Short mmCIF file of C-alpha atoms and ligand atoms in Angstrom, two decimals:
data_model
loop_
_atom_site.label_atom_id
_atom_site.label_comp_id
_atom_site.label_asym_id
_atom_site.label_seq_id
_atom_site.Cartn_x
_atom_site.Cartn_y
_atom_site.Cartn_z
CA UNK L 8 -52.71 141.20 167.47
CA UNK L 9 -53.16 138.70 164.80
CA UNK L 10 -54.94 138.66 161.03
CA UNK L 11 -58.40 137.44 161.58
CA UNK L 12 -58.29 135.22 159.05
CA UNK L 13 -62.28 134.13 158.94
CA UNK L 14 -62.93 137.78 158.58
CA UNK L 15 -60.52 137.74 155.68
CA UNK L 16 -61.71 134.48 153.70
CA UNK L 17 -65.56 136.05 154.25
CA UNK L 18 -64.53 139.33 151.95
CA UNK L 19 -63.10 136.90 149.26
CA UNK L 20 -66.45 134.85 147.56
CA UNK L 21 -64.52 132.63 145.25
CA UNK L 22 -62.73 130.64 148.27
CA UNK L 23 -66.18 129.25 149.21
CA UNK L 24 -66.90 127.98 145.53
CA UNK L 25 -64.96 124.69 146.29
CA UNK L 26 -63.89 124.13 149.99
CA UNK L 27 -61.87 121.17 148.88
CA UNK L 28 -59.71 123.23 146.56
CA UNK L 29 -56.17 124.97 147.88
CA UNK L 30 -55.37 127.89 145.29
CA UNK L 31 -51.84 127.87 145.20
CA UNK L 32 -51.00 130.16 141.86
CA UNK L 33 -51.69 133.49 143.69
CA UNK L 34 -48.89 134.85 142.09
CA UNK L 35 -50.42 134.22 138.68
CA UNK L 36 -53.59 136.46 139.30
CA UNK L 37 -55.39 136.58 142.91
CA UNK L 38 -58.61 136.05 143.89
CA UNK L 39 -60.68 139.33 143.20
CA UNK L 40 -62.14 140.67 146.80
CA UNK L 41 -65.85 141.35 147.11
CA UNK L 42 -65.65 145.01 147.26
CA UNK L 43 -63.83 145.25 143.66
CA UNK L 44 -66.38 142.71 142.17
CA UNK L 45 -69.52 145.02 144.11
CA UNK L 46 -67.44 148.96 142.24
CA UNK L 47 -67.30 146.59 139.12
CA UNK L 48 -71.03 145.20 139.06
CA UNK L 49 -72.14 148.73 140.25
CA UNK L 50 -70.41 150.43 137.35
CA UNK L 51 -71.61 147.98 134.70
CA UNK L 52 -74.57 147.89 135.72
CA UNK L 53 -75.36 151.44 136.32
CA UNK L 54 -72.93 153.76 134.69
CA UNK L 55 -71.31 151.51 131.38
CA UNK L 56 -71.26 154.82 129.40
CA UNK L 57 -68.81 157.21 128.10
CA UNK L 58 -67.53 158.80 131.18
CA UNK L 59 -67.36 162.79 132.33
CA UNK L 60 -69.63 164.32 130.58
CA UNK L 61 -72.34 166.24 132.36
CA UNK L 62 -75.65 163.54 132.12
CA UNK L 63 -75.56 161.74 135.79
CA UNK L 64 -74.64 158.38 134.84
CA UNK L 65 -71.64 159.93 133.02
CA UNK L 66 -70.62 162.12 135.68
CA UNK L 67 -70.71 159.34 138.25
CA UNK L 68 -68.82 157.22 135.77
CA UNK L 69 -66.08 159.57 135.90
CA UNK L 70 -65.99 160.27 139.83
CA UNK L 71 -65.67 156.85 140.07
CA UNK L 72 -62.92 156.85 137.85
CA UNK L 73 -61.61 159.65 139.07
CA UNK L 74 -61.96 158.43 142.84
CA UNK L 75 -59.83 154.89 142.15
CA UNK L 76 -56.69 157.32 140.84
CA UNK L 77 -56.95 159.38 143.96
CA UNK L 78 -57.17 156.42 146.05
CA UNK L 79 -54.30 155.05 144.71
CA UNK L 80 -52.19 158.23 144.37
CA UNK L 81 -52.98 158.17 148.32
CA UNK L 82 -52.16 154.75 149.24
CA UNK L 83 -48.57 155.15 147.09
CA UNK L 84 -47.81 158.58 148.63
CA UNK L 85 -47.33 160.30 145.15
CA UNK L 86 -49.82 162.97 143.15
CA UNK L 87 -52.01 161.29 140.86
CA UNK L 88 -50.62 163.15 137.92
CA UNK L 89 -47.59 160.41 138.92
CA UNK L 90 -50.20 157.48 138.39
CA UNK L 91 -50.92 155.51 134.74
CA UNK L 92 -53.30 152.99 134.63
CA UNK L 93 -53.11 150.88 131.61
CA UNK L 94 -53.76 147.28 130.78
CA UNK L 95 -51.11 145.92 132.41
CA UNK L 96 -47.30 145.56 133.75
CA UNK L 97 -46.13 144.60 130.59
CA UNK L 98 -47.75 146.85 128.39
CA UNK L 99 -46.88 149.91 130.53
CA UNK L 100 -42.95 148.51 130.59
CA UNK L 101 -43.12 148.80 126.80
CA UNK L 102 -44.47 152.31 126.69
CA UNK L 103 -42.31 153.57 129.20
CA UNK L 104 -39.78 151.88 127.45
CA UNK L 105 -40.39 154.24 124.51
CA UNK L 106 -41.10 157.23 126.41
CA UNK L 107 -37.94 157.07 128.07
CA UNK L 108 -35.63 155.59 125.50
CA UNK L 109 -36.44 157.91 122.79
CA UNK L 110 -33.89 160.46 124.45
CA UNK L 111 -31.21 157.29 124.96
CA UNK L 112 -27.77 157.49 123.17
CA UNK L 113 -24.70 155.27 121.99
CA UNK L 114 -22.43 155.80 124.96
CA UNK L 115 -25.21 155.47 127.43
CA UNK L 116 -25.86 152.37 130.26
CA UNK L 117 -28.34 150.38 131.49
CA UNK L 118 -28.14 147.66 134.18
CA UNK L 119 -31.21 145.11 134.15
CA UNK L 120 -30.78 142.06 136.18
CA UNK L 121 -31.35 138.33 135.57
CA UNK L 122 -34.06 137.73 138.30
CA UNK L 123 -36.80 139.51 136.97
CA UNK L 124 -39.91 138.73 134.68
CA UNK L 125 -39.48 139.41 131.41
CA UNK L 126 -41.73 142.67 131.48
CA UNK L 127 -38.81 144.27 133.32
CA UNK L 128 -36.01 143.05 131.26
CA UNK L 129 -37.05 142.75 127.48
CA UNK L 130 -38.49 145.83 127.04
CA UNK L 131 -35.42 147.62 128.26
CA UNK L 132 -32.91 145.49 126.63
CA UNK L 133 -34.42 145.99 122.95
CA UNK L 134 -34.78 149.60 123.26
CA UNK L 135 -31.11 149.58 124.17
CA UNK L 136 -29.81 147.72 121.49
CA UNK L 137 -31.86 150.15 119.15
CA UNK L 138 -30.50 152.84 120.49
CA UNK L 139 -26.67 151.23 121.01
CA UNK L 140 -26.89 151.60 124.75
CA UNK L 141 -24.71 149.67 126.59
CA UNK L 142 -26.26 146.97 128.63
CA UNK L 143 -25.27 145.57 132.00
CA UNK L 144 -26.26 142.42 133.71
CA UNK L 145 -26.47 142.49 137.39
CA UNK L 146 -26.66 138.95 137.80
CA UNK L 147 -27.49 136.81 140.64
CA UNK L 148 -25.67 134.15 142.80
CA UNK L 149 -26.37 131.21 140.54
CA UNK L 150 -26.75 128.91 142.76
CA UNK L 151 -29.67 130.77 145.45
CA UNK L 152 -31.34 132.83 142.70
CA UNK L 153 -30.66 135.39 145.14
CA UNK L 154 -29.38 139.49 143.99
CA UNK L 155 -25.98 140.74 145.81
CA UNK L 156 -26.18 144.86 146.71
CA UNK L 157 -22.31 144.35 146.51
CA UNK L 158 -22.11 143.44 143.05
CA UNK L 159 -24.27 145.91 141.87
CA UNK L 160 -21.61 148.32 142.27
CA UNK L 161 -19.00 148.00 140.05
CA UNK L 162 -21.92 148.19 137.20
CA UNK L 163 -22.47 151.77 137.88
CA UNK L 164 -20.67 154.61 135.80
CA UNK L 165 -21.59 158.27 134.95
CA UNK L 166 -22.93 157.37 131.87
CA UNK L 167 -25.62 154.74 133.34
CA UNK L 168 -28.99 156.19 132.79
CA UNK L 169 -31.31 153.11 134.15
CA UNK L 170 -31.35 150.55 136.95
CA UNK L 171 -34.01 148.46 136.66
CA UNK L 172 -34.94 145.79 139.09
CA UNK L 173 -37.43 143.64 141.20
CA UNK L 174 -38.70 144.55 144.31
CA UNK L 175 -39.14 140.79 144.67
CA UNK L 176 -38.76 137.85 142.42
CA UNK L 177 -42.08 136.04 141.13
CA UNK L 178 -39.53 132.60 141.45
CA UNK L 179 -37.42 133.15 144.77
CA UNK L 180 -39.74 135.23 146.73
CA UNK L 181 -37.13 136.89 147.89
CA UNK L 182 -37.86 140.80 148.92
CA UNK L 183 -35.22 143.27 147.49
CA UNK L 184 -34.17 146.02 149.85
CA UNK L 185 -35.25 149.01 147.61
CA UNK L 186 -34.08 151.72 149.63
CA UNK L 187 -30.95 150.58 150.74
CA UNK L 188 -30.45 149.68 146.67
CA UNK L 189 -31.62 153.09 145.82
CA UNK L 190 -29.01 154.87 148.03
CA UNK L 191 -26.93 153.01 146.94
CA UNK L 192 -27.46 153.77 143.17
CA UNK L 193 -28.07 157.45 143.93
CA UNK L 194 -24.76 157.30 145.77
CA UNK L 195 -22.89 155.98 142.93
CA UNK L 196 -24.01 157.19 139.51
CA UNK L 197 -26.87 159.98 138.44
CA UNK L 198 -29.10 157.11 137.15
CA UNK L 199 -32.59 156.69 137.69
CA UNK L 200 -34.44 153.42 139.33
CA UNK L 201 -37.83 151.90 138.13
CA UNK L 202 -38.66 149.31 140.00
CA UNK L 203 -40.99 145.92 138.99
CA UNK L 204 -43.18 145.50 142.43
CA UNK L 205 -45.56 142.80 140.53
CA UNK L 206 -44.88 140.03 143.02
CA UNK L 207 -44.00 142.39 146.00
CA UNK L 208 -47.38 144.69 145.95
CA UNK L 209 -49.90 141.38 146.91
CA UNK L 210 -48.24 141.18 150.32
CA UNK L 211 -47.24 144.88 150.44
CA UNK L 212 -47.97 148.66 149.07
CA UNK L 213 -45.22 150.96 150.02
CA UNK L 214 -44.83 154.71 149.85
CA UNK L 215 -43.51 155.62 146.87
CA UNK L 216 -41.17 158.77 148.16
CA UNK L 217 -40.07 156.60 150.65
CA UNK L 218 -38.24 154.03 148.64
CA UNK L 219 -36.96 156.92 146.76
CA UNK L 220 -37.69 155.16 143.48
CA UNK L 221 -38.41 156.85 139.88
CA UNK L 222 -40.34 154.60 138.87
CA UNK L 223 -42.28 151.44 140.56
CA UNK L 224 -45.24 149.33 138.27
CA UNK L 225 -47.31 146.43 140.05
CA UNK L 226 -50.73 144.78 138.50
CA UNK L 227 -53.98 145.12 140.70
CA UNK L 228 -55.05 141.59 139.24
CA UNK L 229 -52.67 139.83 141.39
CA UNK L 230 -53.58 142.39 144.69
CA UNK L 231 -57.13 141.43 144.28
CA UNK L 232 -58.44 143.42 142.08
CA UNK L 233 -59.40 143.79 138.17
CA UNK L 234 -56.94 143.36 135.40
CA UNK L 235 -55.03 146.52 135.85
CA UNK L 236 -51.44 147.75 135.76
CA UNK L 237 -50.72 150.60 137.88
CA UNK L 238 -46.93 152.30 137.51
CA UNK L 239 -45.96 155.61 139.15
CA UNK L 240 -43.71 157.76 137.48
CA UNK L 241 -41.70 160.30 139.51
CA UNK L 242 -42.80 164.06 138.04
CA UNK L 243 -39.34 165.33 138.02
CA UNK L 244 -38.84 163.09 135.24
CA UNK L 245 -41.45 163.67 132.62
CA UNK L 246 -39.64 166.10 130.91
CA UNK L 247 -37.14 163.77 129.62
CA UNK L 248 -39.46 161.58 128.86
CA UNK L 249 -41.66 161.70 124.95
CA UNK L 250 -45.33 161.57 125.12
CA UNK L 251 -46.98 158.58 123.53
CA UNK L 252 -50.49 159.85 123.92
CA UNK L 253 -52.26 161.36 121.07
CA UNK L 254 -50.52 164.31 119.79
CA UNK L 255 -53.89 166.69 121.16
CA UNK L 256 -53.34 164.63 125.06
CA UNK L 257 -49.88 165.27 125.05
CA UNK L 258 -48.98 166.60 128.48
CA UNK L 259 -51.57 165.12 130.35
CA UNK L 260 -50.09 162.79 132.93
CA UNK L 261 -52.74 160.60 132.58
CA UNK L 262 -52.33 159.65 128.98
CA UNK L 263 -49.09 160.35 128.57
CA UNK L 264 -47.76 156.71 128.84
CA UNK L 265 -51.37 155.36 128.51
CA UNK L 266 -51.54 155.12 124.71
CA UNK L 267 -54.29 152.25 125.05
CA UNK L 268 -56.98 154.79 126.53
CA UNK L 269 -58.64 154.13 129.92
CA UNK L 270 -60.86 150.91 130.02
CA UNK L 271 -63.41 152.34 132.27
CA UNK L 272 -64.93 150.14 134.52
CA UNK L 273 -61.68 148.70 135.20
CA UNK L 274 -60.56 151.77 136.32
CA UNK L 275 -63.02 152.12 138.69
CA UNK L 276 -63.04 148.51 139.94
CA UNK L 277 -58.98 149.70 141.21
CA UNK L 278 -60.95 151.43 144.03
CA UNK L 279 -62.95 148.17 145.56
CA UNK L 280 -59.33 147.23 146.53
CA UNK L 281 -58.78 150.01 148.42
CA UNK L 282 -62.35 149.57 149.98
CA UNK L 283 -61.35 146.12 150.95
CA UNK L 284 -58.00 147.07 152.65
CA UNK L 285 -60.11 150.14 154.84
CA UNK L 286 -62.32 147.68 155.94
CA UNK L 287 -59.59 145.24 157.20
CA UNK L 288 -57.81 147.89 158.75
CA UNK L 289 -61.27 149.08 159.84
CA UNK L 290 -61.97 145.51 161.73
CA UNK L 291 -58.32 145.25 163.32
CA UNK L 292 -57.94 148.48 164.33
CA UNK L 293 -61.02 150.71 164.34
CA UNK L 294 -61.97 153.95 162.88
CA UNK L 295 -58.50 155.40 162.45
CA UNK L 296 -57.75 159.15 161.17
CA UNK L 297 -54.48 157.89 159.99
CA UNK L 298 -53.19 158.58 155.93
CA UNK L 299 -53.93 155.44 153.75
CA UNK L 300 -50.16 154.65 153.42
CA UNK L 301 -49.95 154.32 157.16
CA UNK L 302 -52.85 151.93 157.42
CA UNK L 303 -51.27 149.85 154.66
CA UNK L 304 -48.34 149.80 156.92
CA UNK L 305 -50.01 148.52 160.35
CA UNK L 306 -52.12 145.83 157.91
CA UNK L 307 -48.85 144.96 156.52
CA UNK L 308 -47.65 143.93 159.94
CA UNK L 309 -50.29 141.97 160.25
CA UNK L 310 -50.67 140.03 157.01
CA UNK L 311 -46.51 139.51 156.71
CA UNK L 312 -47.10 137.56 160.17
CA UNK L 313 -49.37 135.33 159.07
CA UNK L 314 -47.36 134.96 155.61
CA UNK L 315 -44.45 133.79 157.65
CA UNK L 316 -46.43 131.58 159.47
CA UNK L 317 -48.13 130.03 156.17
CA UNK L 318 -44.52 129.88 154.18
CA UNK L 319 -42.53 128.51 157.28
CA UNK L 320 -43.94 125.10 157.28
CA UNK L 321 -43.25 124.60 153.25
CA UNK L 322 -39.78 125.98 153.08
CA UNK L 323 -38.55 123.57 156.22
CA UNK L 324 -40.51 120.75 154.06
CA UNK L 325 -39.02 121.48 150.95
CA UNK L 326 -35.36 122.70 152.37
CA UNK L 327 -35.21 119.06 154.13
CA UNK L 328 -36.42 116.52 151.60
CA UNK L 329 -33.58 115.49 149.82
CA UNK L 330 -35.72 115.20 146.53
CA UNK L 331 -36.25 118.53 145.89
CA UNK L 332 -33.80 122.04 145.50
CA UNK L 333 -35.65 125.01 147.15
CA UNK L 334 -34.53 128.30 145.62
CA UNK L 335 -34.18 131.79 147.30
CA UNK L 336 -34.25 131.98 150.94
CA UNK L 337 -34.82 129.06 153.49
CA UNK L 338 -36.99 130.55 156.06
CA UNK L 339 -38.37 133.91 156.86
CA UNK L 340 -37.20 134.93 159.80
CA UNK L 341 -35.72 138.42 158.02
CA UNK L 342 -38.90 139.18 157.48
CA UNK L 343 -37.80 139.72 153.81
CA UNK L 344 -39.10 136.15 152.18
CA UNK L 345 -42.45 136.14 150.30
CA UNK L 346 -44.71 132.76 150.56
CA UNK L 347 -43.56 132.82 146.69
CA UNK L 348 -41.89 129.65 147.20
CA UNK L 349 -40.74 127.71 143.89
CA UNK L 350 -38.65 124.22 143.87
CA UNK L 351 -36.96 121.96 141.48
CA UNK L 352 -38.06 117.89 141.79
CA UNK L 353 -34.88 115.75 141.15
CA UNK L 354 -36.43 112.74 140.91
CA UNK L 355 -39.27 113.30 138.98
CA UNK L 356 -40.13 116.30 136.50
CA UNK L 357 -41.86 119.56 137.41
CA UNK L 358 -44.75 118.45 135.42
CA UNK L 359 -45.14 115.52 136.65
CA UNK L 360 -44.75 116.19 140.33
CA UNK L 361 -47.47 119.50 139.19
CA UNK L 362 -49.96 117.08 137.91
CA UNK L 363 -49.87 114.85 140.85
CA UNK L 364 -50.55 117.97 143.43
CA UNK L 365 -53.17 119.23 140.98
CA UNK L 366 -55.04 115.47 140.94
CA UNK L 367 -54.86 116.15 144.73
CA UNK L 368 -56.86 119.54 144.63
CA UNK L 369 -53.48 121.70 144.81
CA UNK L 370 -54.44 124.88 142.71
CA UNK L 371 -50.18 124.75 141.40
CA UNK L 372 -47.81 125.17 138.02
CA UNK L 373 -44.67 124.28 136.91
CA UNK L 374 -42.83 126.83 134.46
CA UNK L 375 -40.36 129.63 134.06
CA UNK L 376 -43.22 132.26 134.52
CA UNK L 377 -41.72 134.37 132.57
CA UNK L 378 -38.49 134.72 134.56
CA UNK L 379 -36.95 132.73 131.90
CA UNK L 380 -33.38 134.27 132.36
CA UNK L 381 -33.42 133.59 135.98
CA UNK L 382 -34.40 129.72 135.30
CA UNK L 383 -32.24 129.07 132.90
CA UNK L 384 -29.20 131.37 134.52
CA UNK L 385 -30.30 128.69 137.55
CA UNK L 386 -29.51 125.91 135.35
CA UNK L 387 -33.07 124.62 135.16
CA UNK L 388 -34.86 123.99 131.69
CA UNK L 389 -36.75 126.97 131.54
CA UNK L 390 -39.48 124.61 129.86
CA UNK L 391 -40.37 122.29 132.44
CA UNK L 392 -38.99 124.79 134.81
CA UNK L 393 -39.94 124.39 138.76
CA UNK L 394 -42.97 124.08 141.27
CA UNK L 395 -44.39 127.64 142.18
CA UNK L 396 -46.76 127.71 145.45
CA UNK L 397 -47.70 130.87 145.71
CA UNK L 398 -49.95 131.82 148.74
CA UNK L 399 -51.11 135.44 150.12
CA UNK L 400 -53.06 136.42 153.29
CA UNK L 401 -55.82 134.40 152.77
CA UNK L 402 -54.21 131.43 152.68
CA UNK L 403 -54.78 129.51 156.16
CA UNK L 404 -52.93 126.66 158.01
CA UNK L 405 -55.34 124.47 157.02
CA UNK L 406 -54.62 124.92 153.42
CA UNK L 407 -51.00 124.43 154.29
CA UNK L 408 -51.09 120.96 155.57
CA UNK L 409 -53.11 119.88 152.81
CA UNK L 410 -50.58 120.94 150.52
CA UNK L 411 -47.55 119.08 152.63
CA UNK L 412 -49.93 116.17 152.96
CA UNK L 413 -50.00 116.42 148.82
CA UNK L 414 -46.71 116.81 148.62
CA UNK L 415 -45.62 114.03 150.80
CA UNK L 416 -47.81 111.63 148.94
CA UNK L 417 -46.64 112.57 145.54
CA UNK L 418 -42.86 112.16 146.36
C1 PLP Y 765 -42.76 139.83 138.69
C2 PLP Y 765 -43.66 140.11 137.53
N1 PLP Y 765 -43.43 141.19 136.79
C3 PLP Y 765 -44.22 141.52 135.74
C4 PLP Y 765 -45.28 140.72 135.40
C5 PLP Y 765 -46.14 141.11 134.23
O1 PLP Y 765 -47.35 141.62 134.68
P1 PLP Y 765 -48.58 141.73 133.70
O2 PLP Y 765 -49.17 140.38 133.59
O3 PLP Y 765 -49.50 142.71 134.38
O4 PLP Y 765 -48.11 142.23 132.40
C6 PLP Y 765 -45.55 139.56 136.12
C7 PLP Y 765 -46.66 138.68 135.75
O5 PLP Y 765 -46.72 137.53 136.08
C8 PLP Y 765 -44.71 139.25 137.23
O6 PLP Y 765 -44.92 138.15 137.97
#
C-alpha cells in the first residue's frame, strides 16, 4: 500500500493558497492540518474562557483541554501525569534544565553533543557550569555531521548524570538509533537520557517506553499543529527533580515544569493533530481497534516510504554535482535518513544560491538554524551557513522536480 497523497494535500488548506509555491522550510514550522485549525476555531469561537469550572462553556473548555493531554499521553505510550505542555522546546529545555540541575554537584557529568539545536545544548551546558559539573562533548565525525555510538562510550563514568541528544539532526537529517543508544548508556553508566525529537517527531511519534528514554521533547508546530512544545518526563524521576510551579501547584505533574501556565486554546488545538492522523490511518486502513501508538506505527510505514521516495531524487542531485557538499547521509536506503536535507554551495554563497531558489517559488533558507555548534564544528560559517530543504509527507514528486529544475537553473 502506498500514502494517498491527494487525500493528504486535501486535509492541509494552506497548500492550495498558491499552487505555484513549493514549501521547502518544513522543518522551520509545518503547515497546520485542517482538523487543528477546525479544535482551534471551535475553541475560540465557542469556549475562549477560563477553563474547568462548572458553567458549560468552561467545562467544555477544559475537556477539551483535558482530551488533547490524553490523546497525547496515548499516542507516546506514557501517563499523562508524564506530559508538559508549554510554549515550546526551548522554553521547556530551560525549565527542565532547572528542575533537574538544582540537585547537580561539582564532581558530576554531563555529555551533550555537537549536532543538536541549541535548545538541547545551551540550556544544559550553563546549568553545568553553575553548578561546576563536568561537561562532555560527544562530538561528531567532522567531516559527515554524522554521531558515532562507538565514541560515545568512553564519555561515560559513574558520576555522569545526563546524556542528552537528538533523535535526529534539524541539519543532517540523519535519524539517531535511540534505543540501541539508550542500552547502550544504561549499560555503561547510571545516567539518565532526554532526548530532543524536534526534527524526528514530523515524520515519526514513537512510544515513549519503548525507546527507554527519560526524557524526549518535540514541538507540535512543526507536526502540524499549533505552537506547542510537548516533553515527557519519565515518573520515576520527578522526585529528583525541584518543582518550578507555583509553590501552592507544586506536585502537580502538569505544572510542575510548566511555570508559564497553560495557554488554552493551544492546548486544545494539540488534539486536531491527533484527529488528523486517525483519519489518515482511518482512510488507509479502516476502522481499526488498534492503540494509537500502533496506528502511528503502520502510518509511519507509510509516510517514511513516500519520504524516501521524495528525498532520494535530491540527495543523488546534490551528492553528484560537484558544486555543492551534501551533509549527513547520501541516500535512504537504511531507512534512517529524514528528507531534512541541508548542503553547502562552493561556488556561490548560501544566500545567494537561497535567493535564487526563492525568486523561483522554492519556499527555502540558508542558516545555522540554531545548530550553530554543528555548523561551525563542520567548518561552515555558521552565518551564511547551508541550504536546508526540508520536506514532510505532503510533499509530492511534483514538488520535487520543481525544486531540481530550480536548482539546476541556479547553479
Ligand atoms: C532540532 C530542534 N530542536 C529544538 C528546537 C527548538 O524548538 P522550539 O522552537 O519549539 O523552541 C528546534 C527548532 O527549530 C529544532 O529544530
Amino acid at each position: 500500500m502506498k500514502l494517498d497523497i491527494d487525500f493528504v494535500r486535501s486535509q492541509f488548506g494552506q497548500l492550495a493558497d498558491d499552487p505555484e509555491f513549493v514549501f521547502a522550510s518544513n522543518a522551520g514550522g509545518s503547515y497546520v492540518c485542517n482538523q487543528a485549525n477546525h479544535v482551534l476555531e471551535h475553541y475560540n469561537h465557542h469556549t475562549r474562557v477560563q477553563p474547568y469550572s462548572r458553567y458549560p462553556s468552561s467545562a467544555e473548555a477544559g475537556r477539551a483541554m483535558d482530551r488533547a493531554r490524553q490523546g497525547w499521553a496515548d499516542a507516546l505510550n506514557i501517563d499523562p501525569g508524564e506530559l508538559t505542555i508549554g510554549p515550546s522546546t526551548s522554553i521547556n529545555t530551560y525549565v527542565m534544565a532547572q528542575a533537574i540541575g538544582d540537585l547537580w554537584k561539582p564532581g558530576d557529568e554531563i555529555v551533550v553533543t555537537n549536532q543538536d539545536h541549541e535548545a538541547n545544548s545551551g540550556v544544559w551546558r550553563r546549568k553545568a557550569l553553575e553548578k561546576g559539573v563536568t561537561i562532555r562533548q560527544w562530538e561528531v565525525e567532522p567531516e559527515s555531521g554524522l554521531l558515532d555510538i562507538e565514541s560515545l562510550f568512553p564519555l561515560l563514568r559513574d558520576n555522569t548524570r545526563w546524556v542528552f541528544f537528538t533523535h535526529c539532526s534539524n541539519i543532517v537529517g540523519t535519524v539517531n538509533p535511540v534505543t540501541e543508544i539508550v542500552k547502550t548508556i544504561k549499560s555503561g553508566s547510571n545516567a539518565r537520557v532526554f532526548v530532543d525529537a524536534v526534527a524526528y517527531a514530523p515524520h515519526h511519534i514513537s512510544d515513549m517506553k519503548a525507546l527507554g528514554v527519560d526524557g524526549y521533547a518535540f514541538s507540535l508546530y512543526k507536526v502540524f499543529g499549533p505552537h506547542q512544545g510537548l516533553m515527557y518526563i519519565n515518573r520515576d524521576i520527578h522526585g529528583d527533580m525541584t518543582s518550578q510551579a507555583h509553590y501552592f501547584n507544586s506536585g502537580n505533574p502538569a505544572k510542575d515544569f510548566n511555570p508559564a501556565g497553560p495557554q488554552h486554546a493551544q492546548v486544545a488545538g494539540c488534539a486536531g493533530v491527533l484527529d488528523y492522523f486517525d483519519e489518515l490511518h482511518r482512510h488507509h486502513f479502516g476502522a481499526s481497534d488498534k492503540n494509537s501508538n500502533a496506528r502511528l506505527d503502520e502510518i509511519h510505514q507509510l509516510v517514511l516510504q513516500h519520504e524516501n521516495e521524495l528525498a532520494a531524487p535530491i540527495l543523488d542531485f546534490i551528492e553528484h554535482h560537484a558544486d555543492l557538499r551534501l551533509l549527513g547521509k547520501t541516500h535512504t536506503r537504511d531507512n534512517d535518513r529524514a528528507p531534512t536535507i541541508a548542503f553547502k554551495p562552493l561556488k556561490q554563497s548560501a544566500a545567494e544560491l537561497t535567493h535564487k531558489l526563492q525568486d523561483a517559488g522554492i519556499g527555502t533558507e540558508h542558516g545555522n538554524f540554531y545548530a550553530h555548534r554543528l555548523i561551525s564544528d563542520l567548518g561552515i560559517d555558521p552565518e551564511d551557513g547551508v541550504i536546508r530543504l526540508s520536506l514532510v509527507h505532503y510533499g509530492n514528486q511534483d514538488e520535487v522536480d520543481r525544486i531540481l529544475r530550480a536548482l539546476d537553473s541556479a547553479l
